[in-house]
Coordinates of C-alpha atoms in Angstrom, one line a residue:
M578 CA 178.7 109.6 59.5
R579 CA 177.6 112.0 62.1
I580 CA 174.0 112.5 63.0
G581 CA 173.1 116.0 63.8
V582 CA 170.6 117.4 66.3
P583 CA 168.2 118.6 63.7
F584 CA 168.0 115.0 62.3
V585 CA 167.4 113.6 65.8
L586 CA 164.7 116.2 66.5
A587 CA 163.0 115.5 63.2
A588 CA 163.1 111.8 63.8
A589 CA 161.7 112.1 67.3
T590 CA 159.0 114.5 66.2
A591 CA 157.9 112.1 63.4
A592 CA 157.9 109.2 65.9
I593 CA 155.8 111.1 68.4
L594 CA 153.4 112.3 65.7
G595 CA 153.2 108.8 64.4
A596 CA 152.2 107.5 67.8
V597 CA 149.9 110.4 68.7
A598 CA 147.9 110.7 65.4
P599 CA 146.1 107.4 65.8
A600 CA 145.4 108.2 69.4
L601 CA 143.9 111.5 68.5
A602 CA 141.8 109.9 65.8
Q603 CA 140.5 107.3 68.3
D604 CA 139.8 110.1 70.8
A605 CA 137.8 112.0 68.1
A606 CA 135.9 108.9 67.2
R607 CA 135.0 108.3 70.9
I608 CA 133.9 111.9 71.4
I609 CA 131.7 111.7 68.3
A610 CA 130.2 108.4 69.4
E611 CA 129.5 109.8 72.9
R612 CA 128.0 112.9 71.4
R613 CA 125.7 110.9 69.1
E614 CA 124.6 108.6 71.9
G615 CA 123.8 111.5 74.2
L616 CA 121.8 113.2 71.5
R617 CA 119.8 110.0 70.9
G618 CA 119.1 110.0 74.6
V619 CA 117.9 113.6 74.4
Q620 CA 115.7 112.7 71.5
T621 CA 114.1 109.9 73.5
E622 CA 113.5 112.1 76.5
M623 CA 112.0 114.9 74.4
E624 CA 109.7 112.5 72.5
A625 CA 108.4 111.2 75.9
M626 CA 107.8 114.8 77.1
V627 CA 106.0 115.7 73.9
A628 CA 103.7 112.7 74.4
I629 CA 103.0 113.9 78.0
A630 CA 102.3 117.4 76.8
R631 CA 100.0 116.2 74.0
A632 CA 98.1 114.0 76.4
G633 CA 97.6 116.9 78.8
G634 CA 98.6 114.6 81.7
D635 CA 100.4 115.4 84.9
P636 CA 103.8 116.7 83.8
R637 CA 105.6 116.2 87.2
P638 CA 107.1 112.8 86.2
A639 CA 108.7 114.6 83.2
A640 CA 110.8 116.8 85.6
E641 CA 113.4 114.0 85.8
R642 CA 113.5 113.8 82.0
A643 CA 114.0 117.5 81.8
A644 CA 116.8 117.3 84.3
R645 CA 118.6 114.6 82.3
V646 CA 118.3 116.8 79.1
Q647 CA 119.7 119.8 81.1
A648 CA 122.6 117.7 82.3
F649 CA 123.5 116.5 78.9
F650 CA 123.6 120.0 77.5
Q651 CA 125.8 121.3 80.4
N652 CA 129.0 122.5 78.6
F653 CA 127.5 121.2 75.3
P654 CA 130.0 123.2 73.1
D655 CA 132.8 121.2 74.7
R656 CA 131.4 118.2 72.9
F657 CA 132.5 119.7 69.6
P658 CA 136.3 120.1 69.9
P659 CA 138.5 120.6 66.8
G660 CA 139.0 117.3 64.9
T661 CA 135.4 116.0 65.6
D662 CA 134.0 117.7 62.4
T663 CA 134.8 114.7 60.2
G664 CA 134.2 111.0 60.5
D665 CA 130.9 109.4 61.7
T666 CA 129.3 112.7 62.7
R667 CA 126.1 114.3 61.6
A668 CA 126.9 117.6 63.2
L669 CA 126.4 120.5 60.9
P670 CA 129.5 122.2 59.6
G671 CA 128.2 125.5 61.0
V672 CA 129.2 124.3 64.5
W673 CA 132.8 124.9 63.5
Q674 CA 132.4 127.3 60.6
N675 CA 130.2 129.8 62.5
R676 CA 131.0 129.1 66.1
A677 CA 129.5 132.4 67.3
A678 CA 126.1 131.5 66.0
F679 CA 126.4 128.0 67.5
L680 CA 127.3 129.5 70.9
E681 CA 124.4 132.0 70.6
A682 CA 121.9 129.2 70.0
Y683 CA 123.4 127.3 72.9
A684 CA 123.1 130.3 75.2
A685 CA 119.4 130.5 74.3
L686 CA 118.8 126.8 75.1
G687 CA 119.7 126.9 78.8
P688 CA 116.9 129.2 79.9
R689 CA 114.4 127.2 77.8
L690 CA 115.5 123.9 79.4
A691 CA 115.2 125.6 82.9
E692 CA 111.7 126.7 82.0
L693 CA 110.8 123.2 80.8
R694 CA 111.9 121.7 84.1
T695 CA 110.1 124.3 86.1
A696 CA 106.9 123.8 84.1
A697 CA 107.1 120.0 84.6
E698 CA 107.7 120.5 88.4
S699 CA 104.7 122.8 88.6
G700 CA 102.3 120.1 87.6
T701 CA 100.4 122.4 85.3
P702 CA 99.8 120.7 82.0
A703 CA 99.2 124.0 80.0
A704 CA 102.5 125.5 81.3
F705 CA 104.3 122.3 80.5
A706 CA 102.9 122.1 77.0
A707 CA 103.9 125.7 76.3
A708 CA 107.5 125.0 77.6
V709 CA 107.8 121.8 75.5
Q710 CA 106.8 123.8 72.4
A711 CA 109.2 126.6 73.2
T712 CA 112.0 124.2 73.7
G713 CA 111.4 122.6 70.3

């Protein structure tokens, strides 16, 4: 019995896909977990900044918090690659289904975060409170 090239290629492809598929699933799970952990961190930072804004205190210490939030959102769309729309994710389907709207919302976030950080650095409670509210 002679084994042809198509058979060998098919067997090799199946073997490669069999080895790669679990790795891709693990990678997607890791990306989702990192994304969720990062968003929990953002929530913690934002809650602290809201408390500072409500208290009307000196917002300068919040500048470091704003910087951490900015850093997390750097290249944020890259945290939603194909294959991370299923599994243990709470991301809205619109992130993938309406990518243009997602990217538009992301583009609007950058300037708001910059304003938040600037307002915190200014030491002006009213400016900081307005920036926190605008950031959402």
